[in-house]
């Protein structure tokens, strides 16, 4: 799907036109990088959250959920390192006055070379029969050179970020001759660090320290509740705590629709393990999380792992699950082995012991942690963009269809009277009222039947049920499937069992 700008624009427009996502505060011209979920969007989003919650909490005996507050004691963010180090390197172009993330400018440069490689591969694929892509990538001189450049720039970027070398980062941008996409010039300011946390005031702290932060991640709410959950839930290591909730980051460059927002939602799970066993569990969760994604049926090719070269100071292993968005492969989920960093820091800053007593070894220790962290909104975008298709039908007409995984679809079934006479509308209403008790169901009698099918295709409804004159005679209806557009009859009393999710 790589770098398909046209397609991406269409998906964004579709999300608005069909009631999935609206820009926030639109009648006041919007608010950058903030979005509202609309009537279908909220259903899809809730279904994504439920799919995650079931897989993590319901299906795992040793994982429980919590819902901690967004406001937390400000010391938490000192302990976690967010006050001093949750920064992005920022650079301005002096001509366009546009602001960029310096590391992203270099990443975009790398992406452009990757696009060139992909183009070469696509061309060669068409030219040769029995094309061996791996061999081609290893032997074609141009591709080899491109790849060398990518590897070189990637590892230099990783080192500069690791060393916090802001001067070096600027030098790299100059050396690679990266220009501002707006002004086209290379007239750059110095690179500066910018803290991403939103601060606000709270009136009730006795010590007068009244600045608090909107949480930039949900994870810390889990760590500070570790002891409470472990004691009250009688949990035994290894065990996990899961949470879904809002997070806030003052992102420097907010773009790509709901991929990078200033207010977003995360689904995070922290898994507490015995020290020394963390890499085993890291690999376990890497596999588990990939399986979870693949079970949605959006294809193996849509995902890849990206192991981190630059590890955060507290991590001893980290990988991203990247998704093939219309703008290329980008992070969808992070899986991190965070050692005992977070709990140890909270021990230090709170003065409370955050230890687990292991009855098997008779030892007390600070558990190690594996984190899985995925953005609800990025997941939403991955599902939406993968599902969108403009399909040319046999008669030459085009239908826009969302092939959403049925279990995530906002509306599961629509009930449509073929025409509004001979009691069909009443019958269809009766059926819709019956189905509504089991699943999200919509009744629609307006416009010709073909147009009504198209409306349901556009919001991804997997099934339409049509009431026609035969229904009035033998109590059967037609089921029409969204993807195949096949139609078949079933008895009304078999209807609920016939609709599969
Ligand atoms: P990126 O490098 O893209 O900024 P990150 O590495 O900072 O992401 P994490 O801190 O690991 O992200 O957050 C975990 C997950 O939360 C990410 O994988 C992503 O799905 C989601 N996420 C992070 N920042 C945003 C954002 N600004 N908008 C939407 N989702 C986000």
Coordinates of C-alpha atoms and ligand atoms in Angstrom, one line a residue:
X1 CA 0.0 0.0 0.0
X2 CA 3.1 2.1 0.4
X3 CA 2.8 5.9 -0.1
X4 CA -0.6 6.1 -1.7
X5 CA -1.5 9.7 -1.0
X6 CA -4.6 9.7 -3.2
X7 CA -6.0 6.7 -1.5
X8 CA -5.3 8.2 1.9
X9 CA -7.1 11.4 1.0
X10 CA -10.1 9.4 -0.1
X11 CA -10.1 7.4 3.2
X12 CA -10.0 10.6 5.3
X13 CA -12.9 12.1 3.2
X14 CA -14.9 8.8 3.5
X15 CA -14.4 8.7 7.3
X16 CA -16.0 12.2 7.5
X17 CA -18.7 11.7 4.9
X18 CA -20.0 8.5 6.3
X19 CA -20.0 9.4 10.0
X20 CA -16.8 7.8 11.3
X21 CA -14.6 10.7 12.3
X22 CA -15.1 14.4 12.4
X23 CA -12.5 17.1 13.0
X24 CA -12.9 18.4 16.6
X25 CA -14.6 21.8 17.0
X26 CA -15.2 22.0 13.2
X27 CA -17.6 24.9 13.3
X28 CA -14.8 26.9 14.9
X29 CA -12.4 25.7 12.1
X30 CA -11.2 22.7 14.0
X31 CA -8.3 22.1 16.5
X32 CA -5.1 20.7 15.1
X33 CA -4.6 17.0 15.6
X34 CA -7.8 16.5 17.6
X35 CA -10.7 14.5 16.3
X36 CA -14.1 13.3 17.3
X37 CA -15.5 9.9 16.7
X38 CA -18.9 10.0 15.1
X39 CA -21.8 7.6 15.2
X40 CA -20.2 4.7 13.3
X41 CA -16.7 5.6 14.4
X42 CA -17.6 5.2 18.1
X43 CA -19.0 1.7 17.4
X44 CA -15.9 0.6 15.5
X45 CA -13.7 2.0 18.2
X46 CA -15.6 0.3 21.0
X47 CA -15.5 -3.0 19.1
X48 CA -11.7 -2.7 18.7
X49 CA -11.4 -2.0 22.4
X50 CA -13.6 -5.0 23.2
X51 CA -11.6 -7.2 20.9
X52 CA -8.4 -6.3 22.7
X53 CA -9.9 -6.5 26.2
X54 CA -11.3 -9.9 25.6
X55 CA -8.0 -11.2 24.2
X56 CA -5.9 -9.8 27.0
X57 CA -8.2 -9.8 30.1
X58 CA -11.0 -12.3 29.5
X59 CA -8.8 -15.0 27.9
X60 CA -5.9 -14.8 30.3
X61 CA -6.5 -16.0 33.8
X62 CA -3.5 -14.1 35.0
X63 CA -4.3 -10.7 33.6
X64 CA -6.7 -8.2 35.2
X65 CA -7.8 -4.8 34.1
X66 CA -7.9 -1.4 35.8
X67 CA -9.1 2.1 34.9
X68 CA -6.9 4.6 36.6
X69 CA -7.3 8.4 36.7
X70 CA -5.8 10.7 34.0
X71 CA -4.6 13.1 36.7
X72 CA -1.8 11.7 38.9
X73 CA 0.6 13.0 41.4
X74 CA 3.2 15.1 39.6
X75 CA 6.1 13.2 41.2
X76 CA 5.1 10.2 39.1
X77 CA 6.3 12.0 36.0
X78 CA 9.6 12.8 37.6
X79 CA 10.0 9.2 38.7
X80 CA 9.2 7.9 35.2
X81 CA 11.6 10.3 33.6
X82 CA 9.0 12.1 31.6
X83 CA 9.7 15.6 33.1
X84 CA 13.3 15.5 32.2
X85 CA 13.4 13.3 29.1
X86 CA 10.0 13.0 27.3
X87 CA 11.3 15.2 24.5
X88 CA 11.3 15.3 20.8
X89 CA 14.0 17.1 18.8
X90 CA 12.5 20.1 17.1
X91 CA 13.8 22.1 14.1
X92 CA 12.3 25.1 12.3
X93 CA 12.7 26.1 8.7
X94 CA 13.5 29.8 8.8
X95 CA 11.8 30.5 5.4
X96 CA 8.5 28.7 5.7
X97 CA 8.4 29.1 9.6
X98 CA 7.3 25.5 9.7
X99 CA 8.3 23.3 12.5
X100 CA 9.4 19.7 12.2
X101 CA 10.7 16.8 14.2
X102 CA 14.3 16.5 13.3
X103 CA 14.4 12.7 13.5
X104 CA 11.2 12.5 11.4
X105 CA 12.9 14.5 8.6
X106 CA 15.6 11.9 8.5
X107 CA 13.1 9.1 8.7
X108 CA 11.2 10.5 5.8
X109 CA 14.5 10.7 3.8
X110 CA 15.0 7.0 4.5
X111 CA 11.4 6.2 3.5
X112 CA 12.0 7.9 0.1
X113 CA 14.9 5.6 -0.5
X114 CA 12.8 2.6 0.5
X115 CA 10.1 3.7 -1.9
X116 CA 12.8 3.7 -4.7
X117 CA 13.8 0.2 -3.8
X118 CA 10.1 -0.9 -3.9
X119 CA 9.7 0.7 -7.3
X120 CA 12.7 -1.2 -8.6
X121 CA 11.4 -4.5 -7.2
X122 CA 7.9 -3.9 -8.7
X123 CA 9.5 -3.1 -12.1
X124 CA 11.6 -6.3 -12.0
X125 CA 8.7 -8.4 -10.9
X126 CA 6.9 -7.4 -14.1
X127 CA 9.9 -8.1 -16.3
X128 CA 11.0 -11.6 -15.1
X129 CA 9.0 -14.8 -14.8
X130 CA 9.8 -16.9 -11.7
X131 CA 11.0 -13.7 -10.0
X132 CA 13.1 -14.3 -6.8
X133 CA 12.7 -11.2 -4.8
X134 CA 15.2 -12.0 -2.1
X135 CA 17.9 -12.8 -4.6
X136 CA 17.1 -9.7 -6.6
X137 CA 17.4 -7.5 -3.5
X138 CA 20.7 -9.1 -2.7
X139 CA 22.3 -8.8 -6.1
X140 CA 20.9 -5.9 -8.0
X141 CA 23.6 -3.2 -7.7
X142 CA 21.2 -0.3 -7.5
X143 CA 19.1 -1.9 -4.8
X144 CA 22.2 -2.9 -2.9
X145 CA 23.5 0.7 -3.0
X146 CA 20.1 2.1 -1.8
X147 CA 20.0 -0.4 1.0
X148 CA 23.5 0.5 2.1
X149 CA 22.6 4.1 2.2
X150 CA 19.5 3.3 4.3
X151 CA 21.5 1.2 6.8
X152 CA 24.2 3.9 7.1
X153 CA 21.7 6.7 7.7
X154 CA 19.6 4.6 10.1
X155 CA 22.4 3.6 12.3
X156 CA 23.8 7.2 12.4
X157 CA 20.4 8.5 13.3
X158 CA 20.1 5.9 16.1
X159 CA 23.4 6.8 17.5
X160 CA 22.8 10.6 17.4
X161 CA 19.4 10.1 19.2
X162 CA 21.0 7.8 21.7
X163 CA 23.8 10.3 22.5
X164 CA 21.3 13.2 22.5
X165 CA 23.6 14.9 20.0
X166 CA 21.4 17.7 18.7
X167 CA 24.2 19.4 16.8
X168 CA 25.1 16.2 15.1
X169 CA 21.4 15.7 14.2
X170 CA 21.3 19.1 12.5
X171 CA 24.6 18.3 10.7
X172 CA 23.1 15.1 9.3
X173 CA 20.1 17.0 8.0
X174 CA 22.4 19.5 6.3
X175 CA 24.7 16.7 4.9
X176 CA 21.7 14.8 3.5
X177 CA 20.5 18.0 1.8
X178 CA 17.1 17.6 3.3
X179 CA 14.9 20.6 2.3
X180 CA 11.7 21.9 3.8
X181 CA 8.7 20.4 1.8
X182 CA 7.0 23.8 2.0
X183 CA 9.7 26.4 1.2
X184 CA 12.0 24.0 -0.6
X185 CA 15.0 25.6 1.3
X186 CA 17.6 24.2 3.6
X187 CA 17.6 27.2 5.9
X188 CA 17.3 25.4 9.2
X189 CA 17.5 26.6 12.8
X190 CA 19.3 24.7 15.5
X191 CA 17.7 21.5 16.9
X192 CA 16.1 22.0 20.3
X193 CA 14.4 19.6 22.7
X194 CA 10.7 20.0 23.3
X195 CA 8.8 18.4 26.2
X196 CA 5.6 16.7 25.0
X197 CA 3.6 16.8 28.2
X198 CA 0.6 19.1 28.6
X199 CA 0.7 20.8 32.0
X200 CA -2.3 22.2 33.8
X201 CA -3.0 23.5 37.4
X202 CA -4.8 21.7 40.2
X203 CA -5.9 23.7 43.2
X204 CA -5.7 21.3 46.1
X205 CA -2.2 20.1 46.7
X206 CA -1.1 21.1 50.2
X207 CA 2.6 21.6 49.4
X208 CA 1.8 24.3 46.8
X209 CA 3.2 22.3 43.9
X210 CA 0.1 22.9 41.7
X211 CA 1.4 22.0 38.3
X212 CA 0.1 18.6 37.1
X213 CA 0.2 16.9 33.8
X214 CA -2.2 15.2 31.5
X215 CA -0.8 11.7 31.4
X216 CA 1.2 11.0 28.2
X217 CA 0.8 7.2 28.6
X218 CA -1.5 5.0 30.6
X219 CA 1.3 2.7 31.8
X220 CA 2.3 4.7 34.9
X221 CA -1.3 4.3 36.3
X222 CA -0.6 0.6 36.2
X223 CA 2.8 0.8 37.9
X224 CA 1.6 2.9 40.8
X225 CA -1.2 0.4 41.4
X226 CA 1.0 -2.6 41.2
X227 CA 1.0 -3.3 44.9
X228 CA -2.7 -2.7 45.3
X229 CA -3.6 -5.1 42.5
X230 CA -1.0 -7.7 43.5
X231 CA -2.3 -7.8 47.1
X232 CA -6.1 -7.4 46.5
X233 CA -6.1 -9.7 43.5
X234 CA -3.8 -12.3 45.1
X235 CA -1.8 -12.3 41.9
X236 CA 1.1 -14.6 41.3
X237 CA 4.1 -13.8 39.1
X238 CA 3.9 -13.9 36.1
X239 CA 0.8 -11.7 35.9
X240 CA -0.4 -8.7 34.0
X241 CA -2.4 -5.5 34.5
X242 CA -4.2 -4.1 31.5
X243 CA -5.8 -0.7 30.9
X244 CA -7.5 1.3 28.1
X245 CA -7.5 5.0 28.4
X246 CA -6.8 8.5 27.1
X247 CA -3.3 9.8 26.8
X248 CA -2.1 13.3 25.8
X249 CA 1.0 14.5 23.9
X250 CA 1.8 17.9 22.6
X251 CA 3.1 16.4 19.3
X252 CA 5.3 18.9 17.4
X253 CA 4.0 17.9 14.0
X254 CA 0.6 16.5 14.0
X255 CA -0.3 15.0 10.6
X256 CA -1.5 11.9 9.0
X257 CA -5.1 12.2 10.4
X258 CA -5.6 10.0 13.5
X259 CA -2.2 8.4 13.2
X260 CA -0.6 11.2 15.4
X261 CA -3.0 13.0 17.6
X262 CA -2.6 15.3 20.6
X263 CA -5.4 13.5 22.5
X264 CA -5.6 9.8 21.8
X265 CA -6.3 6.4 23.4
X266 CA -4.0 3.6 24.4
X267 CA -4.5 -0.1 25.2
X268 CA -1.6 -1.1 27.4
X269 CA -0.7 -4.2 29.4
X270 CA 2.2 -4.5 31.8
X271 CA 3.3 -8.1 32.5
X272 CA 5.2 -8.6 35.7
X273 CA 7.8 -11.4 35.6
X274 CA 10.7 -12.9 37.6
X275 CA 14.0 -11.1 37.0
X276 CA 16.0 -13.1 34.4
X277 CA 12.9 -14.4 32.7
X278 CA 12.0 -11.2 30.9
X279 CA 13.4 -12.0 27.5
X280 CA 11.5 -15.3 27.4
X281 CA 8.3 -13.4 28.1
X282 CA 9.3 -10.6 25.7
X283 CA 9.4 -13.2 22.9
X284 CA 6.2 -14.7 24.1
X285 CA 4.3 -11.4 23.9
X286 CA 5.9 -10.6 20.6
X287 CA 4.3 -13.7 19.1
X288 CA 1.0 -13.4 21.0
X289 CA 0.5 -9.8 19.9
X290 CA 1.3 -10.6 16.2
X291 CA -1.2 -13.5 16.4
X292 CA -3.8 -11.2 17.7
X293 CA -3.3 -8.9 14.7
X294 CA -3.3 -11.7 12.2
X295 CA -6.5 -13.2 13.6
X296 CA -8.3 -10.2 12.1
X297 CA -7.6 -11.5 8.7
X298 CA -6.0 -8.4 7.2
X299 CA -3.1 -10.5 5.8
X300 CA 0.5 -11.3 6.9
X301 CA 1.9 -8.8 4.4
X302 CA 0.3 -5.9 6.2
X303 CA 2.6 -6.3 9.3
X304 CA 6.2 -6.5 10.1
X305 CA 8.4 -6.3 13.2
X306 CA 10.9 -3.5 13.6
X307 CA 13.4 -4.3 16.3
X308 CA 14.7 -1.1 18.0
X309 CA 18.4 -0.2 17.5
X310 CA 18.0 2.7 19.9
X311 CA 16.9 1.3 23.2
X312 CA 15.5 3.6 25.8
X313 CA 17.8 3.6 28.8
X314 CA 15.5 1.4 30.9
X315 CA 14.8 -1.2 28.2
X316 CA 16.7 -4.4 27.4
X317 CA 14.7 -5.3 24.3
X318 CA 12.1 -3.5 22.2
X319 CA 10.2 -4.0 19.0
X320 CA 7.4 -2.4 17.1
X321 CA 4.7 -4.1 15.2
X322 CA 4.5 -1.9 12.1
X323 CA 1.5 -1.8 9.8
X324 CA 1.4 -1.0 6.1
X325 CA -0.6 2.3 6.2
X326 CA -1.3 4.2 3.0
X327 CA 1.7 6.3 3.8
X328 CA 4.0 3.3 4.3
X329 CA 5.0 0.9 7.2
X330 CA 4.7 2.7 10.5
X331 CA 4.4 1.8 14.2
X332 CA 1.1 0.4 15.3
X333 CA 2.1 -1.2 18.6
X334 CA 5.2 -1.3 20.8
X335 CA 6.4 -4.2 22.8
X336 CA 9.1 -3.4 25.4
X337 CA 11.1 -5.2 28.0
X338 CA 11.3 -2.4 30.6
X339 CA 13.4 -4.3 33.2
X340 CA 12.6 -3.2 36.8
X341 CA 13.1 0.5 35.9
X342 CA 9.6 1.8 36.5
X343 CA 8.8 0.0 39.8
X344 CA 12.3 0.8 41.1
X345 CA 11.9 4.5 40.3
X346 CA 8.6 4.6 42.1
X347 CA 10.2 2.9 45.1
X348 CA 12.8 5.6 45.1
X349 CA 10.4 8.6 44.7
X350 CA 7.5 7.3 46.9
X351 CA 9.6 5.7 49.6
X352 CA 7.3 2.7 49.5
X353 CA 8.5 -0.9 48.8
X354 CA 7.1 -2.2 45.6
X355 CA 8.2 -5.8 45.9
X356 CA 6.8 -9.2 45.1
X357 CA 7.2 -12.0 47.5
X358 CA 7.8 -15.2 45.5
X359 CA 6.4 -18.2 47.5
X360 CA 8.3 -20.6 45.2
X361 CA 11.7 -19.2 45.8
X362 CA 11.1 -17.5 49.2
X363 CA 12.5 -14.3 47.8
X364 CA 11.3 -10.7 47.6
X365 CA 12.1 -8.8 44.5
X366 CA 11.1 -5.9 42.2
X367 CA 9.5 -7.7 39.2
X368 CA 10.7 -7.1 35.7
X369 CA 8.1 -5.8 33.2
X370 CA 7.1 -6.6 29.6
X371 CA 4.9 -3.9 28.1
X372 CA 2.5 -4.2 25.2
X373 CA 1.2 -0.8 24.1
X374 CA -1.0 -0.1 21.1
X375 CA -2.9 3.0 20.1
X376 CA -6.7 2.6 19.6
X377 CA -6.7 5.3 17.0
X378 CA -3.8 3.8 15.0
X379 CA -5.6 0.5 15.2
X380 CA -8.7 2.2 13.9
X381 CA -6.8 3.7 11.0
X382 CA -5.2 0.4 10.1
X383 CA -8.5 -1.3 10.0
X384 CA -10.2 1.5 8.1
X385 CA -7.5 1.9 5.5
X386 CA -7.1 -1.8 4.9
X387 CA -10.8 -2.2 4.5
X388 CA -11.4 0.6 2.0
X389 CA -12.0 -0.4 -1.6
X390 CA -13.4 1.2 -4.7
X391 CA -14.6 -1.9 -6.5
X392 CA -15.5 -1.9 -10.2
X393 CA -18.4 -4.3 -10.7
X394 CA -19.1 -6.5 -13.7
X395 CA -21.6 -3.9 -15.1
X396 CA -18.8 -1.3 -15.0
X397 CA -20.3 0.6 -12.0
X398 CA -18.1 1.4 -9.0
X399 CA -19.0 0.6 -5.4
X400 CA -17.2 1.9 -2.4
X401 CA -17.0 -0.8 0.2
X402 CA -15.4 -1.2 3.6
X403 CA -14.4 -4.8 4.0
X404 CA -14.3 -4.4 7.8
X405 CA -13.7 -7.6 9.8
X406 CA -17.3 -8.6 10.6
X407 CA -16.7 -8.6 14.4
X408 CA -15.5 -5.0 14.3
X409 CA -18.2 -3.6 12.0
X410 CA -20.3 -0.8 13.5
X411 CA -23.6 -2.1 12.2
X412 CA -23.8 -5.9 11.8
X413 CA -27.0 -6.1 9.8
X414 CA -29.4 -3.8 8.0
X415 CA -33.0 -4.7 7.4
X416 CA -34.6 -3.4 4.2
X417 CA -38.1 -3.7 2.9
X418 CA -37.9 -4.1 -0.9
X419 CA -40.7 -1.6 -1.3
X420 CA -42.8 0.3 1.2
X421 CA -46.1 -1.4 0.5
X422 CA -48.1 -4.6 1.1
X423 CA -47.0 -4.7 4.8
X424 CA -43.3 -5.2 3.9
X425 CA -42.2 -2.1 5.9
X426 CA -44.1 -3.3 9.0
X427 CA -42.6 -6.8 8.6
X428 CA -39.1 -5.4 8.2
X429 CA -39.5 -3.2 11.3
X430 CA -40.6 -6.2 13.3
X431 CA -37.5 -8.2 12.1
X432 CA -35.2 -5.2 12.9
X433 CA -36.6 -4.9 16.4
X434 CA -36.0 -8.6 16.9
X435 CA -32.4 -8.4 15.7
X436 CA -31.7 -5.2 17.6
X437 CA -31.7 -7.2 20.8
X438 CA -28.8 -9.3 19.6
X439 CA -26.6 -7.0 17.6
X440 CA -26.3 -3.4 16.1
X441 CA -29.0 -3.3 13.5
X442 CA -30.3 -0.6 11.2
X443 CA -33.7 -0.2 9.5
X444 CA -33.7 1.6 6.1
X445 CA -36.6 2.1 3.8
X446 CA -35.5 5.2 1.9
X447 CA -34.5 5.1 -1.8
X448 CA -34.1 2.3 -4.2
X449 CA -32.8 -1.0 -2.8
X450 CA -29.5 -0.7 -4.8
X451 CA -28.7 2.6 -3.2
X452 CA -29.5 1.3 0.2
X453 CA -27.1 -1.7 -0.3
X454 CA -24.4 0.8 -1.3
X455 CA -25.0 2.9 1.8
X456 CA -24.4 -0.2 3.9
X457 CA -21.4 -1.2 1.9
X458 CA -19.9 2.2 2.5
X459 CA -20.1 1.8 6.3
X460 CA -19.0 -1.8 6.2
X461 CA -22.2 -3.6 7.2
X462 CA -21.5 -7.3 6.6
X463 CA -25.2 -8.3 6.0
X464 CA -28.3 -6.9 4.6
X465 CA -31.6 -8.6 5.1
X466 CA -34.3 -7.9 2.5
X467 CA -38.0 -8.3 3.0
X468 CA -39.9 -8.9 -0.3
X469 CA -43.2 -10.2 -1.4
X470 CA -42.2 -13.8 -0.9
X471 CA -41.5 -13.0 2.8
X472 CA -45.2 -12.1 3.2
X473 CA -46.1 -15.6 1.9
X474 CA -43.5 -18.0 3.5
X475 CA -41.7 -16.0 6.3
X476 CA -38.3 -16.2 4.5
X477 CA -36.0 -13.3 3.8
X478 CA -33.0 -12.7 1.6
X479 CA -29.5 -12.3 3.2
X480 CA -27.1 -10.3 1.1
X481 CA -23.4 -10.6 1.9
X482 CA -21.3 -7.4 1.7
X483 CA -18.1 -8.8 0.2
X484 CA -19.4 -11.5 -2.2
X485 CA -22.7 -9.7 -2.8
X486 CA -24.2 -13.2 -2.9
X487 CA -27.8 -13.6 -1.8
X488 CA -29.6 -16.5 -0.3
X489 CA -32.9 -17.1 1.5
X490 CA -33.4 -18.2 5.1
X491 CA -36.4 -18.6 7.3
X492 CA -36.9 -15.7 9.7
X493 CA -36.7 -17.9 12.7
X494 CA -33.2 -19.1 11.5
X495 CA -32.0 -15.5 10.9
X496 CA -30.0 -14.9 14.0
X497 CA -28.2 -18.2 13.7
X498 CA -27.4 -17.5 10.0
X499 CA -25.5 -14.2 10.7
X500 CA -21.9 -15.1 11.6
X501 CA -19.3 -12.8 13.2
Ligands
LIG1 P1 5.9 7.4 17.7 O1 7.3 7.0 17.6 O2 5.0 7.1 16.5 O3 5.7 8.8 18.2 P2 5.9 6.2 20.3 O4 7.0 5.2 20.1 O5 6.2 7.5 21.0 O6 5.2 6.5 18.8 P3 4.7 4.8 22.4 O7 5.1 5.8 23.4 O8 5.4 3.5 22.4 O9 4.7 5.5 21.0 O10 3.2 4.6 22.5 C1 2.5 3.3 22.3 C2 1.5 3.4 21.2 O11 0.6 4.5 21.4 C3 2.1 3.6 19.8 O12 2.5 2.4 19.3 C4 0.9 4.2 19.1 O13 0.0 3.2 18.6 C5 0.2 5.0 20.1 N1 0.5 6.4 20.0 C6 1.6 7.1 20.5 N2 1.6 8.4 20.2 C7 0.4 8.6 19.6 C8 -0.2 9.7 19.0 N3 0.3 10.9 19.1 N4 -1.4 9.6 18.4 C9 -2.0 8.4 18.3 N5 -1.4 7.2 18.8 C10 -0.3 7.3 19.4

